[in-house]
């Protein structure tokens, strides 16, 4: 009796340790200060939507004529939600929102893995590895919602795969609608469903007996519900403020050659600038582990899972921003493979102990070295304004047009627009390739810069060290007529030696 009880008690302790340490890892890894420059624009756009009841359809905030460029506010719902979080919690507590998302995402991943018949130990390890793979981009961006929708999508598709009840597929419609109103990756929802349609059709065709017409009919019957669901989801994606026009957006975004070359998140995965990042090596480790498991258990790999893994591996190897999806697809595929194995209770306990060890090791590494983006609970690498700069820019006398680095435009807008108006912000897809290249050229061409400063009545320059040293620092005319008003070493605020006359200053927008 006692001997029988001891394993149960020990197993319970191991289980609680594995779960508790995994939860701790999610918090240590993801609860870091807000450090991405997109969130500022999102919260400001959300504020405007709440205050005016309208979704902005132009760039709006810039002082140049580019302000009239079309702005596709496809992330409008996230903007409103983040604005409300900002009002409710305050700026310095927003990092707990990221932690909440991480716990929810992690829980969905564990449920998904266990649904595919993986034990708790394997599910915990796979979910942790998937979250590590996504960690570099797991910040307050619309992708947080997209990743939740991905897990939801896979849960629904897998449930239908097992039960074959067509009513289950109806849950895909709210997934598609919400995804389309939150993030530009919404096209993945019908695309993944199409992969299921093709994969299940192929599997049924080859599994059926009889003549080829009979086999093809079996494949047709297996794939048709998924194909119909994908078509319905595509139509459902049009339920958004932009309507059918939104369906073109993901493809238009891919056509921006300049953005894909200059913006870090769009760099190729094997770019020299990305291969030195922790995120790259975490991805490589997860990829290697995934491929090793697939090779070892290849006899259990079905067509659908093979297609999913192949497509998302190609995407992840193409662009660094796509590695965020890979970990969750790998979890789905690997959990299905492991589900074919029969593990003794002793081995399952060993897997849970291994999960606890992985969580403890990863938590310790994050606490000592920072997460995948070098972030800690108390600080994160960012282009955020320092407190002295925030105070300086908050001075009501500091007003007018600002030539700025694109990364700094968002926070300037969030804090000080319309008293201060930027030349550009991080929505470079809306500003356009030509304007982005022009903004870079300004920092290197003294004559062009002076024409721009005078023609647009620019009162201030707000530049990252990178842009300040690109050419402006050495320009004789800038050295003669401008001075550094404030710098923290990373960001430079420059102003004219002689302020613009009051009649030459642009009027503040309301």
Short mmCIF file of C-alpha atoms in Angstrom, two decimals:
data_model
loop_
_atom_site.label_atom_id
_atom_site.label_comp_id
_atom_site.label_asym_id
_atom_site.label_seq_id
_atom_site.Cartn_x
_atom_site.Cartn_y
_atom_site.Cartn_z
CA UNK A 1 0.00 0.00 0.00
CA UNK A 2 2.72 2.46 0.96
CA UNK A 3 4.88 1.40 -1.92
CA UNK A 4 1.97 2.01 -4.30
CA UNK A 5 1.37 5.44 -2.84
CA UNK A 6 4.93 6.68 -3.10
CA UNK A 7 5.11 6.79 -6.93
CA UNK A 8 1.83 8.71 -7.03
CA UNK A 9 3.12 11.29 -4.57
CA UNK A 10 6.43 11.59 -6.37
CA UNK A 11 4.71 11.82 -9.73
CA UNK A 12 2.48 14.59 -8.42
CA UNK A 13 5.44 16.59 -7.14
CA UNK A 14 7.23 16.26 -10.47
CA UNK A 15 4.10 17.33 -12.34
CA UNK A 16 3.55 20.39 -10.17
CA UNK A 17 7.22 21.30 -10.47
CA UNK A 18 7.11 21.01 -14.26
CA UNK A 19 3.94 23.09 -14.59
CA UNK A 20 4.99 25.68 -12.02
CA UNK A 21 8.46 26.18 -13.48
CA UNK A 22 7.02 26.38 -17.01
CA UNK A 23 4.62 29.13 -15.90
CA UNK A 24 7.50 30.94 -14.19
CA UNK A 25 9.51 30.70 -17.41
CA UNK A 26 6.68 32.30 -19.40
CA UNK A 27 6.63 35.24 -17.00
CA UNK A 28 10.40 35.70 -16.77
CA UNK A 29 10.77 35.41 -20.54
CA UNK A 30 7.92 37.72 -21.54
CA UNK A 31 7.25 40.23 -18.76
CA UNK A 32 9.67 42.94 -19.84
CA UNK A 33 9.13 46.70 -20.33
CA UNK A 34 7.50 47.91 -23.53
CA UNK A 35 10.30 48.37 -26.03
CA UNK A 36 8.94 48.08 -29.58
CA UNK A 37 8.22 51.23 -31.57
CA UNK A 38 4.98 49.98 -33.18
CA UNK A 39 2.97 49.97 -29.97
CA UNK A 40 3.06 53.78 -29.72
CA UNK A 41 1.31 54.19 -33.07
CA UNK A 42 -1.15 51.44 -32.23
CA UNK A 43 -2.20 53.11 -28.98
CA UNK A 44 -2.47 56.55 -30.60
CA UNK A 45 -4.58 55.22 -33.46
CA UNK A 46 -6.73 53.42 -30.88
CA UNK A 47 -7.18 56.69 -28.99
CA UNK A 48 -8.31 58.46 -32.17
CA UNK A 49 -10.76 55.68 -32.99
CA UNK A 50 -12.28 55.81 -29.51
CA UNK A 51 -12.42 59.63 -29.45
CA UNK A 52 -13.74 60.19 -32.98
CA UNK A 53 -15.56 56.96 -33.73
CA UNK A 54 -13.68 56.76 -37.04
CA UNK A 55 -10.76 54.68 -38.23
CA UNK A 56 -8.01 56.86 -39.79
CA UNK A 57 -7.52 56.08 -43.47
CA UNK A 58 -4.51 58.33 -44.07
CA UNK A 59 -1.01 58.55 -42.55
CA UNK A 60 -2.28 61.72 -40.81
CA UNK A 61 0.47 62.48 -38.30
CA UNK A 62 3.35 63.62 -40.54
CA UNK A 63 3.93 67.29 -41.41
CA UNK A 64 4.76 66.63 -45.08
CA UNK A 65 2.25 65.96 -47.85
CA UNK A 66 2.79 62.24 -47.29
CA UNK A 67 0.27 62.62 -44.47
CA UNK A 68 -2.42 62.18 -47.13
CA UNK A 69 -1.10 58.75 -48.17
CA UNK A 70 -3.54 55.90 -47.67
CA UNK A 71 -3.11 54.11 -44.35
CA UNK A 72 -4.54 50.60 -44.16
CA UNK A 73 -5.50 50.39 -40.49
CA UNK A 74 -5.96 46.62 -40.65
CA UNK A 75 -4.90 46.36 -37.01
CA UNK A 76 -7.61 48.76 -35.81
CA UNK A 77 -9.14 46.34 -33.30
CA UNK A 78 -5.78 45.72 -31.63
CA UNK A 79 -5.21 49.49 -31.52
CA UNK A 80 -8.43 49.99 -29.58
CA UNK A 81 -7.65 47.11 -27.20
CA UNK A 82 -4.11 48.31 -26.49
CA UNK A 83 -5.37 51.87 -25.95
CA UNK A 84 -7.85 50.57 -23.39
CA UNK A 85 -5.10 48.58 -21.67
CA UNK A 86 -3.04 51.78 -21.57
CA UNK A 87 -5.88 53.69 -19.94
CA UNK A 88 -6.63 50.89 -17.48
CA UNK A 89 -3.12 49.90 -16.42
CA UNK A 90 -0.85 52.79 -17.35
CA UNK A 91 2.23 52.67 -19.54
CA UNK A 92 4.56 51.05 -17.01
CA UNK A 93 2.24 48.12 -16.31
CA UNK A 94 1.62 47.17 -19.94
CA UNK A 95 4.35 44.55 -19.72
CA UNK A 96 1.98 42.43 -17.63
CA UNK A 97 -0.38 42.35 -20.61
CA UNK A 98 2.35 40.60 -22.58
CA UNK A 99 2.76 38.16 -19.71
CA UNK A 100 -0.97 37.42 -19.74
CA UNK A 101 -0.90 36.76 -23.47
CA UNK A 102 2.11 34.47 -23.02
CA UNK A 103 0.37 32.38 -20.36
CA UNK A 104 -2.74 32.04 -22.52
CA UNK A 105 -0.69 31.12 -25.60
CA UNK A 106 1.31 28.60 -23.60
CA UNK A 107 -1.85 27.02 -22.17
CA UNK A 108 -3.37 26.69 -25.65
CA UNK A 109 -0.18 25.07 -26.89
CA UNK A 110 -0.21 22.51 -24.09
CA UNK A 111 -3.88 21.73 -24.77
CA UNK A 112 -3.16 21.39 -28.50
CA UNK A 113 -0.22 19.06 -27.92
CA UNK A 114 -2.18 16.92 -25.47
CA UNK A 115 -5.11 16.79 -27.87
CA UNK A 116 -2.77 15.20 -30.39
CA UNK A 117 -2.18 12.46 -27.80
CA UNK A 118 1.14 13.72 -26.47
CA UNK A 119 1.61 13.25 -22.73
CA UNK A 120 1.87 16.23 -20.39
CA UNK A 121 5.66 16.03 -20.17
CA UNK A 122 6.16 16.16 -23.93
CA UNK A 123 3.42 18.80 -24.28
CA UNK A 124 5.11 21.09 -21.76
CA UNK A 125 8.50 20.77 -23.45
CA UNK A 126 7.11 21.38 -26.94
CA UNK A 127 5.08 24.37 -25.77
CA UNK A 128 8.13 25.89 -24.05
CA UNK A 129 10.26 25.44 -27.17
CA UNK A 130 7.56 26.99 -29.35
CA UNK A 131 7.35 30.01 -27.03
CA UNK A 132 11.16 30.33 -27.02
CA UNK A 133 11.15 30.34 -30.81
CA UNK A 134 8.58 33.16 -30.84
CA UNK A 135 10.06 35.10 -27.92
CA UNK A 136 12.06 37.63 -29.95
CA UNK A 137 8.80 38.96 -31.43
CA UNK A 138 6.57 38.27 -28.45
CA UNK A 139 6.00 41.91 -27.57
CA UNK A 140 2.98 44.22 -27.59
CA UNK A 141 2.27 43.92 -31.29
CA UNK A 142 -0.78 42.65 -33.18
CA UNK A 143 1.09 39.36 -33.69
CA UNK A 144 0.12 38.39 -30.13
CA UNK A 145 -3.46 38.08 -31.31
CA UNK A 146 -2.43 36.37 -34.56
CA UNK A 147 -0.54 33.68 -32.63
CA UNK A 148 -3.56 33.04 -30.41
CA UNK A 149 -5.71 32.71 -33.51
CA UNK A 150 -3.19 30.27 -35.00
CA UNK A 151 -3.47 28.01 -31.96
CA UNK A 152 -7.28 28.34 -32.02
CA UNK A 153 -7.31 27.49 -35.74
CA UNK A 154 -5.19 24.37 -35.24
CA UNK A 155 -7.38 23.24 -32.34
CA UNK A 156 -10.53 23.53 -34.45
CA UNK A 157 -9.01 21.83 -37.49
CA UNK A 158 -7.60 19.01 -35.39
CA UNK A 159 -10.92 18.49 -33.64
CA UNK A 160 -12.70 18.20 -36.99
CA UNK A 161 -9.95 15.89 -38.18
CA UNK A 162 -10.80 13.50 -35.37
CA UNK A 163 -14.59 13.85 -35.15
CA UNK A 164 -15.60 14.72 -38.74
CA UNK A 165 -18.53 16.86 -37.57
CA UNK A 166 -19.08 19.70 -40.04
CA UNK A 167 -20.49 21.97 -37.34
CA UNK A 168 -17.02 22.05 -35.79
CA UNK A 169 -15.75 23.91 -38.86
CA UNK A 170 -18.16 26.78 -38.15
CA UNK A 171 -15.73 27.89 -35.42
CA UNK A 172 -13.29 28.78 -38.19
CA UNK A 173 -15.44 31.75 -39.25
CA UNK A 174 -14.96 33.83 -36.08
CA UNK A 175 -11.25 32.96 -36.22
CA UNK A 176 -11.04 34.38 -39.74
CA UNK A 177 -13.07 37.51 -38.94
CA UNK A 178 -11.14 38.39 -35.79
CA UNK A 179 -7.78 37.66 -37.42
CA UNK A 180 -8.60 39.90 -40.39
CA UNK A 181 -9.37 42.79 -38.04
CA UNK A 182 -6.23 42.32 -35.94
CA UNK A 183 -3.23 41.49 -38.14
CA UNK A 184 -2.16 41.36 -41.77
CA UNK A 185 -1.22 37.68 -41.48
CA UNK A 186 -4.93 36.77 -41.58
CA UNK A 187 -4.42 35.14 -44.97
CA UNK A 188 -2.70 32.28 -43.15
CA UNK A 189 -6.05 31.09 -41.78
CA UNK A 190 -7.60 30.03 -45.12
CA UNK A 191 -4.15 29.04 -46.43
CA UNK A 192 -3.58 26.55 -43.59
CA UNK A 193 -7.10 25.21 -44.05
CA UNK A 194 -6.31 24.67 -47.74
CA UNK A 195 -3.22 22.68 -46.73
CA UNK A 196 -5.47 20.50 -44.58
CA UNK A 197 -7.86 20.08 -47.52
CA UNK A 198 -5.11 18.94 -49.86
CA UNK A 199 -3.32 16.81 -47.28
CA UNK A 200 -6.43 15.00 -46.08
CA UNK A 201 -7.58 14.46 -49.66
CA UNK A 202 -4.23 12.93 -50.58
CA UNK A 203 -4.18 10.73 -47.49
CA UNK A 204 -7.71 9.45 -48.14
CA UNK A 205 -6.93 8.82 -51.80
CA UNK A 206 -3.92 6.66 -51.06
CA UNK A 207 -5.60 4.91 -48.13
CA UNK A 208 -8.71 3.93 -50.12
CA UNK A 209 -8.99 0.63 -51.93
CA UNK A 210 -10.41 -0.12 -55.32
CA UNK A 211 -10.06 1.55 -58.69
CA UNK A 212 -8.67 5.07 -59.04
CA UNK A 213 -12.11 6.69 -59.56
CA UNK A 214 -13.18 5.28 -56.20
CA UNK A 215 -9.98 6.46 -54.56
CA UNK A 216 -10.37 9.94 -56.00
CA UNK A 217 -13.95 10.13 -54.73
CA UNK A 218 -12.71 9.17 -51.27
CA UNK A 219 -10.10 11.91 -51.46
CA UNK A 220 -12.69 14.39 -52.66
CA UNK A 221 -15.01 13.59 -49.77
CA UNK A 222 -12.18 13.97 -47.25
CA UNK A 223 -10.88 17.28 -48.60
CA UNK A 224 -14.12 19.01 -49.61
CA UNK A 225 -15.22 20.16 -46.10
CA UNK A 226 -11.84 21.80 -45.53
CA UNK A 227 -11.89 23.43 -48.97
CA UNK A 228 -15.41 24.76 -48.39
CA UNK A 229 -14.33 26.08 -44.99
CA UNK A 230 -11.30 27.80 -46.55
CA UNK A 231 -13.54 29.48 -49.13
CA UNK A 232 -15.98 30.60 -46.43
CA UNK A 233 -13.09 31.91 -44.32
CA UNK A 234 -11.74 33.92 -47.25
CA UNK A 235 -15.16 35.52 -47.66
CA UNK A 236 -15.39 36.11 -43.90
CA UNK A 237 -12.07 37.98 -44.00
CA UNK A 238 -13.89 40.68 -45.98
CA UNK A 239 -15.88 41.54 -42.84
CA UNK A 240 -13.64 44.44 -41.90
CA UNK A 241 -13.68 48.23 -42.39
CA UNK A 242 -11.77 47.97 -45.70
CA UNK A 243 -13.93 45.17 -47.08
CA UNK A 244 -12.61 43.05 -49.94
CA UNK A 245 -9.73 45.49 -50.50
CA UNK A 246 -8.01 44.11 -47.40
CA UNK A 247 -7.43 40.79 -49.16
CA UNK A 248 -4.85 42.51 -51.37
CA UNK A 249 -2.87 43.96 -48.47
CA UNK A 250 -0.68 40.94 -47.52
CA UNK A 251 0.46 40.60 -51.12
CA UNK A 252 1.09 44.32 -51.57
CA UNK A 253 3.23 44.31 -48.42
CA UNK A 254 5.46 41.60 -49.88
CA UNK A 255 6.24 43.81 -52.91
CA UNK A 256 8.15 46.44 -50.92
CA UNK A 257 11.76 45.73 -51.86
CA UNK A 258 13.17 48.61 -49.83
CA UNK A 259 11.40 47.57 -46.65
CA UNK A 260 12.57 43.96 -47.07
CA UNK A 261 16.17 45.19 -47.35
CA UNK A 262 16.28 47.91 -44.70
CA UNK A 263 13.80 46.98 -41.95
CA UNK A 264 15.32 44.49 -39.51
CA UNK A 265 12.26 42.30 -39.03
CA UNK A 266 12.02 41.79 -42.81
CA UNK A 267 15.64 40.72 -43.25
CA UNK A 268 16.39 37.26 -44.68
CA UNK A 269 16.79 34.65 -41.96
CA UNK A 270 20.41 34.08 -42.93
CA UNK A 271 21.26 37.79 -43.14
CA UNK A 272 24.58 38.60 -41.41
CA UNK A 273 22.62 41.01 -39.19
CA UNK A 274 20.28 38.28 -37.97
CA UNK A 275 22.54 35.24 -37.66
CA UNK A 276 24.34 36.95 -34.77
CA UNK A 277 21.08 37.23 -32.81
CA UNK A 278 20.04 34.78 -30.11
CA UNK A 279 16.72 34.32 -31.86
CA UNK A 280 18.44 32.82 -34.89
CA UNK A 281 20.19 30.13 -32.88
CA UNK A 282 17.07 29.35 -30.86
CA UNK A 283 15.25 28.84 -34.15
CA UNK A 284 18.05 26.65 -35.51
CA UNK A 285 17.97 24.52 -32.35
CA UNK A 286 14.18 24.09 -32.53
CA UNK A 287 14.40 23.35 -36.26
CA UNK A 288 17.11 20.73 -35.70
CA UNK A 289 15.14 19.07 -32.89
CA UNK A 290 12.01 19.05 -35.03
CA UNK A 291 13.72 17.52 -38.04
CA UNK A 292 15.46 14.92 -35.86
CA UNK A 293 12.13 13.83 -34.38
CA UNK A 294 10.46 13.77 -37.80
CA UNK A 295 13.24 11.60 -39.22
CA UNK A 296 13.12 9.23 -36.24
CA UNK A 297 9.32 8.85 -36.41
CA UNK A 298 8.88 9.37 -40.15
CA UNK A 299 6.71 6.28 -40.51
CA UNK A 300 3.99 8.12 -38.57
CA UNK A 301 4.19 11.36 -40.58
CA UNK A 302 1.05 11.92 -42.66
CA UNK A 303 0.65 14.11 -45.74
CA UNK A 304 -1.12 16.98 -43.97
CA UNK A 305 1.48 17.33 -41.23
CA UNK A 306 4.28 17.00 -43.78
CA UNK A 307 2.80 19.81 -45.88
CA UNK A 308 2.38 22.08 -42.87
CA UNK A 309 5.94 21.53 -41.71
CA UNK A 310 7.41 21.95 -45.20
CA UNK A 311 5.56 25.20 -45.96
CA UNK A 312 6.35 26.86 -42.64
CA UNK A 313 9.95 25.69 -42.68
CA UNK A 314 10.39 27.37 -46.07
CA UNK A 315 8.76 30.56 -44.74
CA UNK A 316 10.96 30.56 -41.63
CA UNK A 317 14.12 30.01 -43.68
CA UNK A 318 13.14 32.88 -45.99
CA UNK A 319 12.48 35.79 -43.60
CA UNK A 320 13.40 36.26 -39.96
CA UNK A 321 9.93 37.51 -39.02
CA UNK A 322 8.41 34.15 -40.02
CA UNK A 323 10.27 32.07 -37.44
CA UNK A 324 7.56 33.09 -34.98
CA UNK A 325 5.08 30.80 -36.77
CA UNK A 326 7.41 27.86 -37.14
CA UNK A 327 7.55 26.84 -33.48
CA UNK A 328 3.79 26.43 -33.19
CA UNK A 329 3.46 24.47 -36.43
CA UNK A 330 6.38 22.28 -35.30
CA UNK A 331 4.58 21.70 -32.00
CA UNK A 332 1.45 20.54 -33.82
CA UNK A 333 3.36 18.16 -36.09
CA UNK A 334 5.71 16.77 -33.43
CA UNK A 335 2.90 16.23 -30.91
CA UNK A 336 1.10 14.14 -33.51
CA UNK A 337 4.20 12.01 -34.04
CA UNK A 338 4.87 11.50 -30.34
CA UNK A 339 1.20 10.61 -29.88
CA UNK A 340 1.83 7.37 -31.75
CA UNK A 341 4.24 6.20 -29.08
CA UNK A 342 3.13 4.23 -26.04
CA UNK A 343 5.03 5.41 -22.99
CA UNK A 344 5.21 3.65 -19.66
CA UNK A 345 4.25 5.67 -16.61
CA UNK A 346 7.90 5.73 -15.56
CA UNK A 347 8.94 7.29 -18.87
CA UNK A 348 6.14 9.83 -18.75
CA UNK A 349 7.35 10.84 -15.29
CA UNK A 350 10.85 11.16 -16.75
CA UNK A 351 9.54 13.47 -19.48
CA UNK A 352 7.85 15.65 -16.87
CA UNK A 353 11.08 15.79 -14.92
CA UNK A 354 12.88 16.75 -18.13
CA UNK A 355 10.29 19.48 -18.71
CA UNK A 356 10.93 20.80 -15.19
CA UNK A 357 14.69 20.80 -15.84
CA UNK A 358 14.25 22.59 -19.17
CA UNK A 359 12.04 25.22 -17.56
CA UNK A 360 14.50 25.73 -14.68
CA UNK A 361 17.49 26.02 -17.01
CA UNK A 362 15.71 28.43 -19.37
CA UNK A 363 14.40 30.55 -16.49
CA UNK A 364 17.89 30.80 -15.00
CA UNK A 365 19.34 31.76 -18.39
CA UNK A 366 16.69 34.46 -18.87
CA UNK A 367 17.25 35.83 -15.38
CA UNK A 368 21.02 36.02 -15.87
CA UNK A 369 21.38 36.83 -19.58
CA UNK A 370 17.99 38.18 -20.64
CA UNK A 371 15.44 36.72 -23.03
CA UNK A 372 15.83 36.16 -26.78
CA UNK A 373 15.77 39.93 -27.31
CA UNK A 374 18.16 40.60 -24.36
CA UNK A 375 15.26 41.86 -22.26
CA UNK A 376 14.95 41.70 -18.47
CA UNK A 377 12.08 42.44 -16.08
CA UNK A 378 13.63 45.83 -15.34
CA UNK A 379 14.96 46.85 -18.77
CA UNK A 380 14.87 45.99 -22.45
CA UNK A 381 16.95 47.21 -25.41
CA UNK A 382 14.82 49.83 -27.13
CA UNK A 383 14.67 53.24 -28.76
CA UNK A 384 12.36 54.52 -26.02
CA UNK A 385 12.77 58.13 -24.91
CA UNK A 386 14.70 58.63 -21.69
CA UNK A 387 12.87 60.41 -18.82
CA UNK A 388 14.84 63.67 -19.40
CA UNK A 389 13.93 63.59 -23.10
CA UNK A 390 10.28 62.92 -22.28
CA UNK A 391 10.29 65.92 -19.95
CA UNK A 392 12.09 68.13 -22.49
CA UNK A 393 9.66 67.32 -25.27
CA UNK A 394 6.70 67.84 -22.94
CA UNK A 395 7.59 71.54 -22.62
CA UNK A 396 4.68 73.45 -24.23
CA UNK A 397 7.20 75.84 -25.79
CA UNK A 398 8.71 72.95 -27.77
CA UNK A 399 6.43 72.92 -30.79
CA UNK A 400 6.66 72.56 -34.54
CA UNK A 401 7.84 70.14 -37.19
CA UNK A 402 10.45 67.50 -36.37
CA UNK A 403 12.79 65.68 -38.74
CA UNK A 404 13.21 62.31 -37.08
CA UNK A 405 14.48 58.75 -37.37
CA UNK A 406 11.57 56.54 -38.36
CA UNK A 407 11.86 54.46 -35.17
CA UNK A 408 11.26 57.56 -33.02
CA UNK A 409 8.16 58.85 -34.79
CA UNK A 410 5.74 56.58 -32.96
CA UNK A 411 6.59 57.66 -29.42
CA UNK A 412 6.72 61.31 -30.50
CA UNK A 413 3.19 60.96 -31.88
CA UNK A 414 1.96 59.12 -28.80
CA UNK A 415 3.29 61.71 -26.37
CA UNK A 416 3.35 65.05 -28.16
CA UNK A 417 1.30 65.12 -31.38
CA UNK A 418 -0.07 67.50 -32.69
CA UNK A 419 2.14 70.02 -30.87
CA UNK A 420 5.10 68.23 -32.43
CA UNK A 421 4.73 66.60 -35.84
CA UNK A 422 7.17 63.99 -37.17
CA UNK A 423 8.49 63.54 -40.67
CA UNK A 424 8.02 59.75 -40.57
CA UNK A 425 7.13 56.87 -38.27
CA UNK A 426 7.39 53.08 -38.32
CA UNK A 427 4.46 52.57 -40.73
CA UNK A 428 6.95 52.59 -43.58
CA UNK A 429 4.65 50.52 -45.79
CA UNK A 430 2.17 53.42 -45.78
CA UNK A 431 4.83 56.07 -46.31
CA UNK A 432 6.16 54.14 -49.29
CA UNK A 433 9.58 53.02 -50.48
CA UNK A 434 10.38 56.31 -52.22
CA UNK A 435 9.69 58.38 -49.11
CA UNK A 436 11.72 56.04 -46.91
CA UNK A 437 14.69 56.27 -49.27
CA UNK A 438 14.26 60.04 -49.45
CA UNK A 439 14.34 60.24 -45.64
CA UNK A 440 17.64 58.37 -45.62
CA UNK A 441 19.06 60.52 -48.42
CA UNK A 442 18.24 63.67 -46.45
CA UNK A 443 20.66 62.62 -43.74
CA UNK A 444 23.52 62.39 -46.23
CA UNK A 445 22.90 65.26 -48.66
CA UNK A 446 23.50 68.67 -47.07
CA UNK A 447 21.93 70.77 -49.83
CA UNK A 448 18.85 68.58 -49.99
CA UNK A 449 18.57 68.61 -46.20
CA UNK A 450 18.72 72.41 -45.99
CA UNK A 451 16.05 72.77 -48.67
CA UNK A 452 13.85 70.35 -46.75
CA UNK A 453 14.40 72.04 -43.38
CA UNK A 454 13.65 75.51 -44.70
CA UNK A 455 10.85 74.53 -47.07
CA UNK A 456 8.98 72.66 -44.35
CA UNK A 457 9.80 75.05 -41.48
CA UNK A 458 11.41 72.30 -39.42
CA UNK A 459 12.19 73.44 -35.88
CA UNK A 460 13.77 70.30 -34.43
CA UNK A 461 15.60 67.13 -35.37
CA UNK A 462 15.20 63.98 -33.29
CA UNK A 463 17.70 61.37 -34.41
CA UNK A 464 19.17 58.07 -33.37
CA UNK A 465 22.96 58.08 -33.12
CA UNK A 466 23.01 55.96 -36.29
CA UNK A 467 21.30 58.71 -38.28
CA UNK A 468 23.06 61.58 -36.54
CA UNK A 469 26.43 60.17 -37.51
CA UNK A 470 25.33 59.25 -41.03
CA UNK A 471 26.24 62.74 -42.17
CA UNK A 472 24.45 65.46 -40.20
CA UNK A 473 27.13 65.66 -37.52
CA UNK A 474 29.73 66.73 -40.09
CA UNK A 475 27.62 69.13 -42.17
CA UNK A 476 29.00 72.72 -41.87
CA UNK A 477 25.60 74.41 -42.25
CA UNK A 478 24.06 72.25 -39.52
CA UNK A 479 27.00 72.89 -37.19
CA UNK A 480 26.64 76.62 -37.84
CA UNK A 481 22.86 76.99 -37.42
CA UNK A 482 21.82 74.14 -35.16
CA UNK A 483 22.87 72.83 -31.75
CA UNK A 484 22.24 69.77 -29.61
CA UNK A 485 19.57 70.68 -27.10
CA UNK A 486 19.64 67.32 -25.32
CA UNK A 487 21.13 63.86 -25.78
CA UNK A 488 21.35 60.69 -23.77
CA UNK A 489 24.03 59.31 -26.04
CA UNK A 490 21.58 57.24 -28.07
CA UNK A 491 19.05 59.87 -29.16
CA UNK A 492 19.91 63.43 -30.16
CA UNK A 493 17.48 66.36 -29.98
CA UNK A 494 18.70 69.23 -32.15
CA UNK A 495 17.16 72.68 -32.42
CA UNK A 496 17.88 75.82 -34.39
CA UNK A 497 20.17 78.47 -32.91
CA UNK A 498 17.63 81.05 -34.03
CA UNK A 499 14.04 79.89 -33.55
CA UNK A 500 11.66 80.26 -36.47
CA UNK A 501 9.53 83.36 -36.44
CA UNK A 502 6.05 82.80 -35.09
CA UNK A 503 4.50 83.51 -38.51
CA UNK A 504 6.79 80.87 -40.09
CA UNK A 505 5.82 78.09 -37.73
CA UNK A 506 3.19 75.59 -38.88
CA UNK A 507 -0.14 75.78 -37.13
CA UNK A 508 -0.93 72.94 -34.76
CA UNK A 509 -3.58 70.52 -35.96
CA UNK A 510 -6.65 69.81 -33.91
#
